[in-house]
PDB file of C-alpha atoms in Angstrom:
ATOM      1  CA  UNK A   1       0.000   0.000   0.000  1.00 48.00           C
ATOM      2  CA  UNK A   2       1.135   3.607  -0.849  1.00 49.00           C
ATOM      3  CA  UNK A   3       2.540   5.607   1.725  1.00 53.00           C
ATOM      4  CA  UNK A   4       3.223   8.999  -0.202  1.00 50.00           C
ATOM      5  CA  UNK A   5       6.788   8.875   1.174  1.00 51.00           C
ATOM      6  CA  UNK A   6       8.485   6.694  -1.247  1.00 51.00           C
ATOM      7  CA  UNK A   7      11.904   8.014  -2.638  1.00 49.00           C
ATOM      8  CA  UNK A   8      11.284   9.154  -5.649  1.00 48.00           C
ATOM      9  CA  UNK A   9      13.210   7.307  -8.512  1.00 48.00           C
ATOM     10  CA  UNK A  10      15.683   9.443  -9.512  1.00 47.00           C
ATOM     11  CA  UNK A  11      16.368  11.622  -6.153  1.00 48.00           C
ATOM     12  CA  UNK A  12      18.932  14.492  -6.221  1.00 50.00           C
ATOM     13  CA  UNK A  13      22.262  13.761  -5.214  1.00 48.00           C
ATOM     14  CA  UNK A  14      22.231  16.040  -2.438  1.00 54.00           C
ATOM     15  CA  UNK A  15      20.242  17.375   0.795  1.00 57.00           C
ATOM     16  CA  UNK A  16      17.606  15.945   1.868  1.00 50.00           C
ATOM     17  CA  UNK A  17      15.615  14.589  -1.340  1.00 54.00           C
ATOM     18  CA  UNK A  18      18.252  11.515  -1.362  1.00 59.00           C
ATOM     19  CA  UNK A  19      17.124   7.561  -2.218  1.00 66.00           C
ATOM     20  CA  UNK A  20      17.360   6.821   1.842  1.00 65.00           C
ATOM     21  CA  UNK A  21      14.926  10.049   2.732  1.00 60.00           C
ATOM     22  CA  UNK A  22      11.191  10.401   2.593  1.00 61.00           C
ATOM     23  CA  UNK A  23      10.108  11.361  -0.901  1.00 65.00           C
ATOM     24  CA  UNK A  24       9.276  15.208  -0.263  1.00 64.00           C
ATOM     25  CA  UNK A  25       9.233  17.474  -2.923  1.00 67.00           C
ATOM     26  CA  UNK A  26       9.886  20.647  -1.288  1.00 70.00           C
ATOM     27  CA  UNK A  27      13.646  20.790   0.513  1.00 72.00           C
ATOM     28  CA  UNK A  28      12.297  22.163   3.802  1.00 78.00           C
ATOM     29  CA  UNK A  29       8.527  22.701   5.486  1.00 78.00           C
ATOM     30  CA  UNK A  30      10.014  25.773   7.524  1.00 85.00           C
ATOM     31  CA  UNK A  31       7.831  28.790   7.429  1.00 84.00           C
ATOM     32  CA  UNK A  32       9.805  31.157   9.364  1.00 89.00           C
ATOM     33  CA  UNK A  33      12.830  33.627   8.694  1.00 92.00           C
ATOM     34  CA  UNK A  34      15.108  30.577   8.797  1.00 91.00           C
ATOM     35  CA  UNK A  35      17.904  32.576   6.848  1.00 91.00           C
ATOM     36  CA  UNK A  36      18.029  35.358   9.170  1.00 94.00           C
ATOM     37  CA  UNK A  37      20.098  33.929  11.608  1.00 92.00           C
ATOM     38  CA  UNK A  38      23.031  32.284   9.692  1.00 93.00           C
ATOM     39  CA  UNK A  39      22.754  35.676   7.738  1.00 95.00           C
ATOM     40  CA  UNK A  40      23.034  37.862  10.565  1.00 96.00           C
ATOM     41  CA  UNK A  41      26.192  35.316  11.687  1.00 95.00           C
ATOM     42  CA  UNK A  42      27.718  35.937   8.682  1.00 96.00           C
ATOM     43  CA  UNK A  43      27.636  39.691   8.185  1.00 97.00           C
ATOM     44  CA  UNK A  44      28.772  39.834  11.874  1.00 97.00           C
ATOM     45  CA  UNK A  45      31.696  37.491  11.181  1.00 97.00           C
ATOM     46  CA  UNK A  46      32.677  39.305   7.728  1.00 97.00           C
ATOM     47  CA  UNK A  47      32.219  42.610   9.456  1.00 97.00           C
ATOM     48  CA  UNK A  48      34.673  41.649  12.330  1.00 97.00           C
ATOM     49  CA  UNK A  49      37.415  40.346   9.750  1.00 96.00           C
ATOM     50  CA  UNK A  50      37.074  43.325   7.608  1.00 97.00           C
ATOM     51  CA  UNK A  51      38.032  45.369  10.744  1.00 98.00           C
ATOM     52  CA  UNK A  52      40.634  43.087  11.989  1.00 97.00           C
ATOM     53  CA  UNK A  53      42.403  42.934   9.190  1.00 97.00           C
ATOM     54  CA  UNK A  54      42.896  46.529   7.883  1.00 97.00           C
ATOM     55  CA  UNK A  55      44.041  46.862  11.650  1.00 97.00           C
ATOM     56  CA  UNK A  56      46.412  44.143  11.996  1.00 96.00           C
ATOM     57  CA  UNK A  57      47.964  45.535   8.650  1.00 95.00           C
ATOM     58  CA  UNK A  58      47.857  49.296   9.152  1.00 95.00           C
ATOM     59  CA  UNK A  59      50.950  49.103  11.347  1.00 94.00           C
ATOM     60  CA  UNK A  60      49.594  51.983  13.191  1.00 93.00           C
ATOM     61  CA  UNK A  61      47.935  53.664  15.953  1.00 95.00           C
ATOM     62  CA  UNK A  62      48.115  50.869  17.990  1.00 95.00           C
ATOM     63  CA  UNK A  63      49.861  52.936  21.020  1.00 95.00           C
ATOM     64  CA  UNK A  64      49.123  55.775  23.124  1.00 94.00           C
ATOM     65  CA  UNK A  65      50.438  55.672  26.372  1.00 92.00           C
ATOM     66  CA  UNK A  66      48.773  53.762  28.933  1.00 94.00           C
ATOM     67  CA  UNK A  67      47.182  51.652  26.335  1.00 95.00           C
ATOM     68  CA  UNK A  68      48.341  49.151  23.622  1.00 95.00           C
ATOM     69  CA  UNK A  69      45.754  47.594  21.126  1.00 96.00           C
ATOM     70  CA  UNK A  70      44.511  44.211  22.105  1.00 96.00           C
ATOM     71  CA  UNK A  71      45.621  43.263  18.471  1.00 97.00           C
ATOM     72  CA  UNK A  72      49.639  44.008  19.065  1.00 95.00           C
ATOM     73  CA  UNK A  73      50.155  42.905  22.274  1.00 93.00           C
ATOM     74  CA  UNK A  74      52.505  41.355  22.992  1.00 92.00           C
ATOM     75  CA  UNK A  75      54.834  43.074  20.444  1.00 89.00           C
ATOM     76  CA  UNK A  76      57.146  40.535  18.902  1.00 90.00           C
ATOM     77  CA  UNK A  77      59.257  42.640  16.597  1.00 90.00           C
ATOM     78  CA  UNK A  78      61.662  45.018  16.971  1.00 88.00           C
ATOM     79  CA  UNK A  79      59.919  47.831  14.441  1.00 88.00           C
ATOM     80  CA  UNK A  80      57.014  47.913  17.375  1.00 88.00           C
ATOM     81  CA  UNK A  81      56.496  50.777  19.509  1.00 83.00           C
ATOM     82  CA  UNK A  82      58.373  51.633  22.388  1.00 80.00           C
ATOM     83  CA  UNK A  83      56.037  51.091  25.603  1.00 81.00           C
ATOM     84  CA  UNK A  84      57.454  51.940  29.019  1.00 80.00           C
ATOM     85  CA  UNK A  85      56.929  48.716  30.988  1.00 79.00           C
ATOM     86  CA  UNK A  86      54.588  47.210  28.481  1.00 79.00           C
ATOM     87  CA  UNK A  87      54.820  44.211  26.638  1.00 78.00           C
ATOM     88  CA  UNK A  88      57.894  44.463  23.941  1.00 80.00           C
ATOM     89  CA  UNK A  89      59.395  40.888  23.287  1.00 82.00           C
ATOM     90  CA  UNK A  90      62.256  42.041  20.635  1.00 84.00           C
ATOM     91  CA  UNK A  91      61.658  38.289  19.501  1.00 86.00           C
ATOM     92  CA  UNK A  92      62.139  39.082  15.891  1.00 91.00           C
ATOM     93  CA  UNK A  93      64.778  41.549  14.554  1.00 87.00           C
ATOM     94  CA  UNK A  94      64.752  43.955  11.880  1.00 85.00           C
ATOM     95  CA  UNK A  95      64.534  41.733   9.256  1.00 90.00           C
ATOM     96  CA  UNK A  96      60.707  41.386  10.047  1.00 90.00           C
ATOM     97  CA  UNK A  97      58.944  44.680   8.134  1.00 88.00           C
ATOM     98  CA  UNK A  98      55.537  43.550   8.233  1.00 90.00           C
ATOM     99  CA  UNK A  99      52.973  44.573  10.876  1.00 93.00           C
ATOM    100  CA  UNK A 100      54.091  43.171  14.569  1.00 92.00           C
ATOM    101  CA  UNK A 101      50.137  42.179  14.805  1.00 94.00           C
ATOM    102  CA  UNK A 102      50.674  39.403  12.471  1.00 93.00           C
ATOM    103  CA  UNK A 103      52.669  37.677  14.557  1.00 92.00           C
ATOM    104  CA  UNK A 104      50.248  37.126  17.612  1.00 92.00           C
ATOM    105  CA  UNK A 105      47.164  37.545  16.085  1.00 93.00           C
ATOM    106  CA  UNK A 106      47.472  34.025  14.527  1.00 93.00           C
ATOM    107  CA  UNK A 107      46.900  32.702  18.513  1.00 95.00           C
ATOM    108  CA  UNK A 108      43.745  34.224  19.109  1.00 94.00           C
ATOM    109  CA  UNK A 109      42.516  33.693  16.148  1.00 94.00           C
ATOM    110  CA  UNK A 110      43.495  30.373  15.590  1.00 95.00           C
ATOM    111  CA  UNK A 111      41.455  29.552  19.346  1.00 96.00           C
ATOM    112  CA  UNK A 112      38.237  31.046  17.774  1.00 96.00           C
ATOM    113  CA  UNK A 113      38.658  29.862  14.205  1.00 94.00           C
ATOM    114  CA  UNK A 114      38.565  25.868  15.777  1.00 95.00           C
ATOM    115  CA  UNK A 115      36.419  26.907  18.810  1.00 95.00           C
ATOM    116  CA  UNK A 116      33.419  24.815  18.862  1.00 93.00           C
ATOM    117  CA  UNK A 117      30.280  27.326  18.282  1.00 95.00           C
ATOM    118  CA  UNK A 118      32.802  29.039  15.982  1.00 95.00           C
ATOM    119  CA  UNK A 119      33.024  26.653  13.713  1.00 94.00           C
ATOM    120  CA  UNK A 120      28.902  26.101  13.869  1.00 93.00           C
ATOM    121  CA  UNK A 121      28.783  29.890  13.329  1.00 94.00           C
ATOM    122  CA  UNK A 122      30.922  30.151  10.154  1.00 94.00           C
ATOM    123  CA  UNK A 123      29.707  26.720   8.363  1.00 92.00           C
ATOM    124  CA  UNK A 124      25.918  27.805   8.821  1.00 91.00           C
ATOM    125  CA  UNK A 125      27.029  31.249   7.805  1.00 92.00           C
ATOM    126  CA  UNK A 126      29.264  31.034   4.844  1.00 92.00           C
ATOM    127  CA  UNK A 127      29.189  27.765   3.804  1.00 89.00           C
ATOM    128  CA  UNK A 128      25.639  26.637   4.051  1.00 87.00           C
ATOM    129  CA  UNK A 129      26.621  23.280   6.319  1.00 86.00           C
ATOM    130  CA  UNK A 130      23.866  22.942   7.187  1.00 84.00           C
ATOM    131  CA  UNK A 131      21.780  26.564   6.995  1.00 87.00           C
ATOM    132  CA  UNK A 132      19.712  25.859   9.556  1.00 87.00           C
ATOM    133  CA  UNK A 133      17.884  23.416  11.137  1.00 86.00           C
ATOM    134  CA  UNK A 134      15.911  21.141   9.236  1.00 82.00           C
ATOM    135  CA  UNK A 135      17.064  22.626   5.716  1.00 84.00           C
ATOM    136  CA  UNK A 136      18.615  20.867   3.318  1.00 78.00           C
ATOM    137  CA  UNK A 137      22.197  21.776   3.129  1.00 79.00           C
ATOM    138  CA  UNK A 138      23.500  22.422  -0.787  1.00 80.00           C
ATOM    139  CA  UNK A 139      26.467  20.148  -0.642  1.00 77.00           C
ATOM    140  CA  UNK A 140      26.655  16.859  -2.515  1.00 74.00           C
ATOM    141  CA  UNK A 141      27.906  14.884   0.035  1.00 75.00           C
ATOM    142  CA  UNK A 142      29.598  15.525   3.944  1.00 73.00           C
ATOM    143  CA  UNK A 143      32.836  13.818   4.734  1.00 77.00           C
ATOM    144  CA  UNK A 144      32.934  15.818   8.419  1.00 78.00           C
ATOM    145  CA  UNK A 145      36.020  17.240   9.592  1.00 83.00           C
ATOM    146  CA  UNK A 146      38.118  14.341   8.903  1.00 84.00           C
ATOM    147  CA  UNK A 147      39.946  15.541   6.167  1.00 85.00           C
ATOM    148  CA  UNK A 148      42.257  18.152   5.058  1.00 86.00           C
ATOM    149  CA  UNK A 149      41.892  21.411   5.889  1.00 84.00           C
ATOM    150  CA  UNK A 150      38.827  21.064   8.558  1.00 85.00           C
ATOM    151  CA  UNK A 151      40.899  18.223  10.128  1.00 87.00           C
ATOM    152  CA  UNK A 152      43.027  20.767  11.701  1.00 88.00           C
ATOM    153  CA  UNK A 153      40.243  21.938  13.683  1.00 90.00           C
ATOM    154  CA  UNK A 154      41.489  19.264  16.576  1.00 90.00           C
ATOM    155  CA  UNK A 155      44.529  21.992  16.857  1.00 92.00           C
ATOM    156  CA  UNK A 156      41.654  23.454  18.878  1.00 93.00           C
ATOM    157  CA  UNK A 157      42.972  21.687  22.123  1.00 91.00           C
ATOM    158  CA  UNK A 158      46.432  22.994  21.668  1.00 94.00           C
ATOM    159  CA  UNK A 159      45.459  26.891  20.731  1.00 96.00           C
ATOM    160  CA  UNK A 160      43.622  26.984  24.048  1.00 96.00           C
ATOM    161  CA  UNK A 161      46.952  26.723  25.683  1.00 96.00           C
ATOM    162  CA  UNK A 162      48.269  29.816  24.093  1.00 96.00           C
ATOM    163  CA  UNK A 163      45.076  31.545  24.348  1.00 96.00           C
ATOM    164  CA  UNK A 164      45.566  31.513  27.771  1.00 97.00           C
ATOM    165  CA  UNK A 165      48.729  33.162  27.514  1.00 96.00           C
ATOM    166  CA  UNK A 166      47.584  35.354  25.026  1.00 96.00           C
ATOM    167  CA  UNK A 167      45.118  36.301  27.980  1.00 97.00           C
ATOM    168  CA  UNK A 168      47.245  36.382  30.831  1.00 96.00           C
ATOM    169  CA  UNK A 169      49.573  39.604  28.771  1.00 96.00           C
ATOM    170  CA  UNK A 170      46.192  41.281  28.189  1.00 97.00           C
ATOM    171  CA  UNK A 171      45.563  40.999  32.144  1.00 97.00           C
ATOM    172  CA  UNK A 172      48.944  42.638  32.400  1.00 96.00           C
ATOM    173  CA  UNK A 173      47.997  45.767  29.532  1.00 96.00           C
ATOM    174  CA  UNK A 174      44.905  45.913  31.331  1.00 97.00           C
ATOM    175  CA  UNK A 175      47.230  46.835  35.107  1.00 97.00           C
ATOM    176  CA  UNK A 176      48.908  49.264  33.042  1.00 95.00           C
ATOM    177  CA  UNK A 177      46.005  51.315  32.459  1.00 96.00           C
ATOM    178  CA  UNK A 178      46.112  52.200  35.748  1.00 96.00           C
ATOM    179  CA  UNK A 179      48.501  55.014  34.677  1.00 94.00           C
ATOM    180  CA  UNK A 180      48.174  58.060  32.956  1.00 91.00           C
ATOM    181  CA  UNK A 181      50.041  59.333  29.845  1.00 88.00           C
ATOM    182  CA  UNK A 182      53.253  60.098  32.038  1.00 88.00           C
ATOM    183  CA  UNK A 183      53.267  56.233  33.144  1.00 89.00           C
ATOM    184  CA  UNK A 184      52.648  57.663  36.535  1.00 92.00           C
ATOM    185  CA  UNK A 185      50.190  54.817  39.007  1.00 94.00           C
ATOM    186  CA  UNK A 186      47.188  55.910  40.540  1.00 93.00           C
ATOM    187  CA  UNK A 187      45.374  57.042  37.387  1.00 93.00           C
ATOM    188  CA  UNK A 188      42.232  56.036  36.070  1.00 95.00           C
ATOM    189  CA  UNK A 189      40.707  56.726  32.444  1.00 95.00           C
ATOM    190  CA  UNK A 190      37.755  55.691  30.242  1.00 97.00           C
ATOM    191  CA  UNK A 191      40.393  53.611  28.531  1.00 96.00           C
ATOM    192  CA  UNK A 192      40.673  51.743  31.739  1.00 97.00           C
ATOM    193  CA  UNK A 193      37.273  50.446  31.765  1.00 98.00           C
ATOM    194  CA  UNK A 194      36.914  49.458  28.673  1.00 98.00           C
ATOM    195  CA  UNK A 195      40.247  47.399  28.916  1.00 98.00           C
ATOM    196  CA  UNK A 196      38.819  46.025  32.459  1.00 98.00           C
ATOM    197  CA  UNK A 197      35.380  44.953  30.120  1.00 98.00           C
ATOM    198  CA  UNK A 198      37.467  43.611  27.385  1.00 98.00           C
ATOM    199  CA  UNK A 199      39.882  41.641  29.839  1.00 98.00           C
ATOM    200  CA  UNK A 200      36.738  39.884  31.619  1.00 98.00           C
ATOM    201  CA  UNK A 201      34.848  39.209  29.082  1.00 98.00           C
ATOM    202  CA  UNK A 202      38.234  37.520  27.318  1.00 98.00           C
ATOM    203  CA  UNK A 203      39.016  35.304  30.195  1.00 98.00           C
ATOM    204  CA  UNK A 204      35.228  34.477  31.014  1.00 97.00           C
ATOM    205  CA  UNK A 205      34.967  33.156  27.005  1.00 98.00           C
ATOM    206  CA  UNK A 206      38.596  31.283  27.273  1.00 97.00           C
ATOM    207  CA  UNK A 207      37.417  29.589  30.329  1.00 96.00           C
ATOM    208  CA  UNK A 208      34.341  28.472  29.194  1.00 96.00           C
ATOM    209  CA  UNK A 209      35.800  26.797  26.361  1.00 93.00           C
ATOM    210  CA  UNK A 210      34.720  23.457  25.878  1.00 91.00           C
ATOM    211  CA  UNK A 211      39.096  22.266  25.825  1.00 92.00           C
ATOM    212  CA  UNK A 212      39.130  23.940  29.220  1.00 92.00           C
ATOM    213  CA  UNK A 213      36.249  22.191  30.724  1.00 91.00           C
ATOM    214  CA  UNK A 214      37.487  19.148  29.605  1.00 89.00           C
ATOM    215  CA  UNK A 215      41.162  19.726  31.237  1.00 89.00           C
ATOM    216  CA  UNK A 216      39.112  20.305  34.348  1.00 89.00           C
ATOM    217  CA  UNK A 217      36.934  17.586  34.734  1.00 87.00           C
ATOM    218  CA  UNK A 218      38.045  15.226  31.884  1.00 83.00           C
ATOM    219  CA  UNK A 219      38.898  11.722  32.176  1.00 79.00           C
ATOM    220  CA  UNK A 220      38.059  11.235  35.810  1.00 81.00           C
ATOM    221  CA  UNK A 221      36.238   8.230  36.871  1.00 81.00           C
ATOM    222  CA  UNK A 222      34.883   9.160  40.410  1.00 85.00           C
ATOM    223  CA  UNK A 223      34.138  13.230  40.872  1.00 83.00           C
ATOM    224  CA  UNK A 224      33.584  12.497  44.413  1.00 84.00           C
ATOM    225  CA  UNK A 225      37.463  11.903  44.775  1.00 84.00           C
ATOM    226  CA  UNK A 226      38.086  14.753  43.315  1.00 88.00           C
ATOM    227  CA  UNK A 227      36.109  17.689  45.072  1.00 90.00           C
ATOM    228  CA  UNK A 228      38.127  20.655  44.046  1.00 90.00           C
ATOM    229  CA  UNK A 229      38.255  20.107  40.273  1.00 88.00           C
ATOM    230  CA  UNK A 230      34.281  19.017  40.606  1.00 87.00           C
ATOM    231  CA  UNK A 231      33.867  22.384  41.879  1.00 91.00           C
ATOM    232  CA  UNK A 232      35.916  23.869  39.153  1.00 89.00           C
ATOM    233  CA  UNK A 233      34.649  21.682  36.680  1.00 90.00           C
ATOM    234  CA  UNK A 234      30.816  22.428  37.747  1.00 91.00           C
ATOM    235  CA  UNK A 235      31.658  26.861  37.484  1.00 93.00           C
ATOM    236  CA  UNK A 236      33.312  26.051  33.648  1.00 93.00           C
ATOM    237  CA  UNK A 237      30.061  24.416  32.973  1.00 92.00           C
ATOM    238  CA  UNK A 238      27.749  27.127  33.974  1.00 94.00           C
ATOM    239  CA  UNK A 239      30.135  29.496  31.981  1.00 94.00           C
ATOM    240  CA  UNK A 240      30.121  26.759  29.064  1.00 94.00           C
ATOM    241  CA  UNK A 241      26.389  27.024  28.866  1.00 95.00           C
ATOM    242  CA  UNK A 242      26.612  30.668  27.728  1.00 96.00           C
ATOM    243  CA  UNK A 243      29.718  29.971  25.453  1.00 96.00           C
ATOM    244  CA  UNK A 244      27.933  31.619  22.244  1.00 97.00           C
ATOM    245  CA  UNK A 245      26.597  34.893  24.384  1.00 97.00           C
ATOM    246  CA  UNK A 246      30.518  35.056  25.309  1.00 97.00           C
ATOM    247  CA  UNK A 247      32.276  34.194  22.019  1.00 97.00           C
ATOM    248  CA  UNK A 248      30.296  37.567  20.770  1.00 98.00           C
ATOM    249  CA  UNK A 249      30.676  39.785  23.312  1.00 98.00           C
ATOM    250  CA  UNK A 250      34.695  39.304  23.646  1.00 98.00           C
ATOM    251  CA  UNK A 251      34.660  39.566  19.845  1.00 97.00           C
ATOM    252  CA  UNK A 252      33.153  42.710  20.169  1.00 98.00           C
ATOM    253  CA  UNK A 253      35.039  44.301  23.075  1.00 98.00           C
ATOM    254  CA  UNK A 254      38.278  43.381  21.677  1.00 98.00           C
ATOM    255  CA  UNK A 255      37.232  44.960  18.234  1.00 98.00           C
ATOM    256  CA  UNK A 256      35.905  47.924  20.610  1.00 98.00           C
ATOM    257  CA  UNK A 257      39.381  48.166  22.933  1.00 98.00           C
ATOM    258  CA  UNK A 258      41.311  48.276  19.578  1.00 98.00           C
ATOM    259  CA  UNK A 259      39.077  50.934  18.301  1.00 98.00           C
ATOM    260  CA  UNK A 260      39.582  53.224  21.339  1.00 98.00           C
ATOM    261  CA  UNK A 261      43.295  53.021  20.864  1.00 97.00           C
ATOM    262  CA  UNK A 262      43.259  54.004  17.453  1.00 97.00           C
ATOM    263  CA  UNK A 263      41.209  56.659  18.016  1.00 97.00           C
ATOM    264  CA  UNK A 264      43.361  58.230  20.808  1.00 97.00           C
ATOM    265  CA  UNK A 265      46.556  57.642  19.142  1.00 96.00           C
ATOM    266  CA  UNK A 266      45.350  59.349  15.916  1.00 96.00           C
ATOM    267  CA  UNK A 267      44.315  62.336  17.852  1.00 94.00           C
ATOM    268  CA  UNK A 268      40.362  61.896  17.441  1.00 95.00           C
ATOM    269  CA  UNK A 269      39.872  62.829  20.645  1.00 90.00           C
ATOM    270  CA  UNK A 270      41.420  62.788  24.244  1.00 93.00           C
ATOM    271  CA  UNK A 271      41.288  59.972  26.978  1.00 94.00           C
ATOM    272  CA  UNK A 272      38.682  60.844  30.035  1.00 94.00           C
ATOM    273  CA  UNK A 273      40.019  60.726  33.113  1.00 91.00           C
ATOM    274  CA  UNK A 274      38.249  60.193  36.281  1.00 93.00           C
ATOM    275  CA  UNK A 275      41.532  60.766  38.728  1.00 92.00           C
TER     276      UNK A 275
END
């Protein structure tokens, strides 16, 4: 007896109108602004990497004494600014003539390119894999991230490590704020909350990385023998379960701390100071 969900006999080769799927003509029943959301992803994504990377390749206005953009930090390369008790790391001589950014920015970014909801984000948004929920994605056939180049996604692990170092010379930019232009202490400026935003909401979205929580509470058999990294284990989770809310809001305040650098250190305006 007919069912009405037969495969058809010659189903397309891809999505969900295949020989092993009900035969349904139309590639989705969703009513609803499905697209919206993978495009709003995307547009947020392109507009961040737009921004990032006429920054990390301007080479300038990244310094204005107390504060050093989030993307140069810590300078590697000798052609970098001079900053009083900042974070210069004359790693790399003066052979190396391209932007000091490009050095460290490849940590960071490498974290969040292989982070978990990253990679969800930028496959729904710019590669359609899948869309959305219960849409067809466009692609003839899904081999998963076993091959080359989404098999280096499992470097994800390893860039946490350096994320976290990454972090901990941001915490240190973020104490030198606490000076004013004459790298005097005792100083406070708008610059110095918007660093002490930036620096919490970096180490709240390293921490609740999915890497981190495993580190924490991986691989152990009883948690009762193990109270303290229960306990740690337990916070990472409740900061794991808003991993997406934190991935964009560190995104943003680390495009936003750069931003407020470059415009003090190309004279747009002058640093409030509150004492």
């Amino acid at each position: 007896m007919a069912t009405g969900t037969e495969p058809s006999p010659q189903p397309a080769a891809t999505g969900v109108p295949t020989a092993s799927r009900a035969a349904i003509a139309a590639r989705h029943l969703r009513t609803d602004r499905w697209w919206l959301a993978p495009a709003c992803t995307a547009a947020g994504l392109l507009a961040f990497v737009v921004y990032s990377t006429w920054r990390a390749f301007a080479n300038a206005d990244y310094y204005h004494a107390p504060y050093v953009s989030p993307f140069y930090s810590p300078c590697l390369a000798e052609n970098c600014h001079t900053m009083r008790g900042g974070p210069n790391w004359e790693i790399f001589g003066s052979w190396w003539g391209l932007s000091p950014a490009l050095l460290i920015l490849i940590f960071p970014l490498g974290f969040r390119l292989t982070c978990y909801y990253y990679r969800k984000a930028y496959y729904r948004g710019f590669w359609a894999s899948p869309p959305a929920c219960a849409v067809a994605e466009p692609h003839k056939k899904y081999t998963g991230e076993t091959r080359f180049p989404l098999i280096l996604q499992n470097l994800h692990r390893y860039f946490f490590y350096f994320a976290v170092l990454v972090a901990g010379v941001l915490t240190y930019d973020t104490v030198l704020t606490f000076r004013d232009e004459h790298y005097q202490w005792g100083h406070m400026g708008l610059g110095t909350l918007v660093f002490l935003v930036n620096i919490v909401l970096i180490w709240a979205y390293t921490l609740s990385c999915h890497s981190c929580r495993h580190i924490v509470g991986g691989r152990l058999r009883h948690f009762s023998k193990h109270p303290v990294r229960y306990r740690l284990w337990g916070w990472i989770g409740k900061l794991n379960a808003r991993h997406m809310l934190l991935a964009w809001s560190s995104l943003i305040s680390v495009a936003l701390a750069d931003f407020y650098v470059f415009l003090l250190a190309s004279g747009a305006f002058a640093d409030p100071r509150f004492f």
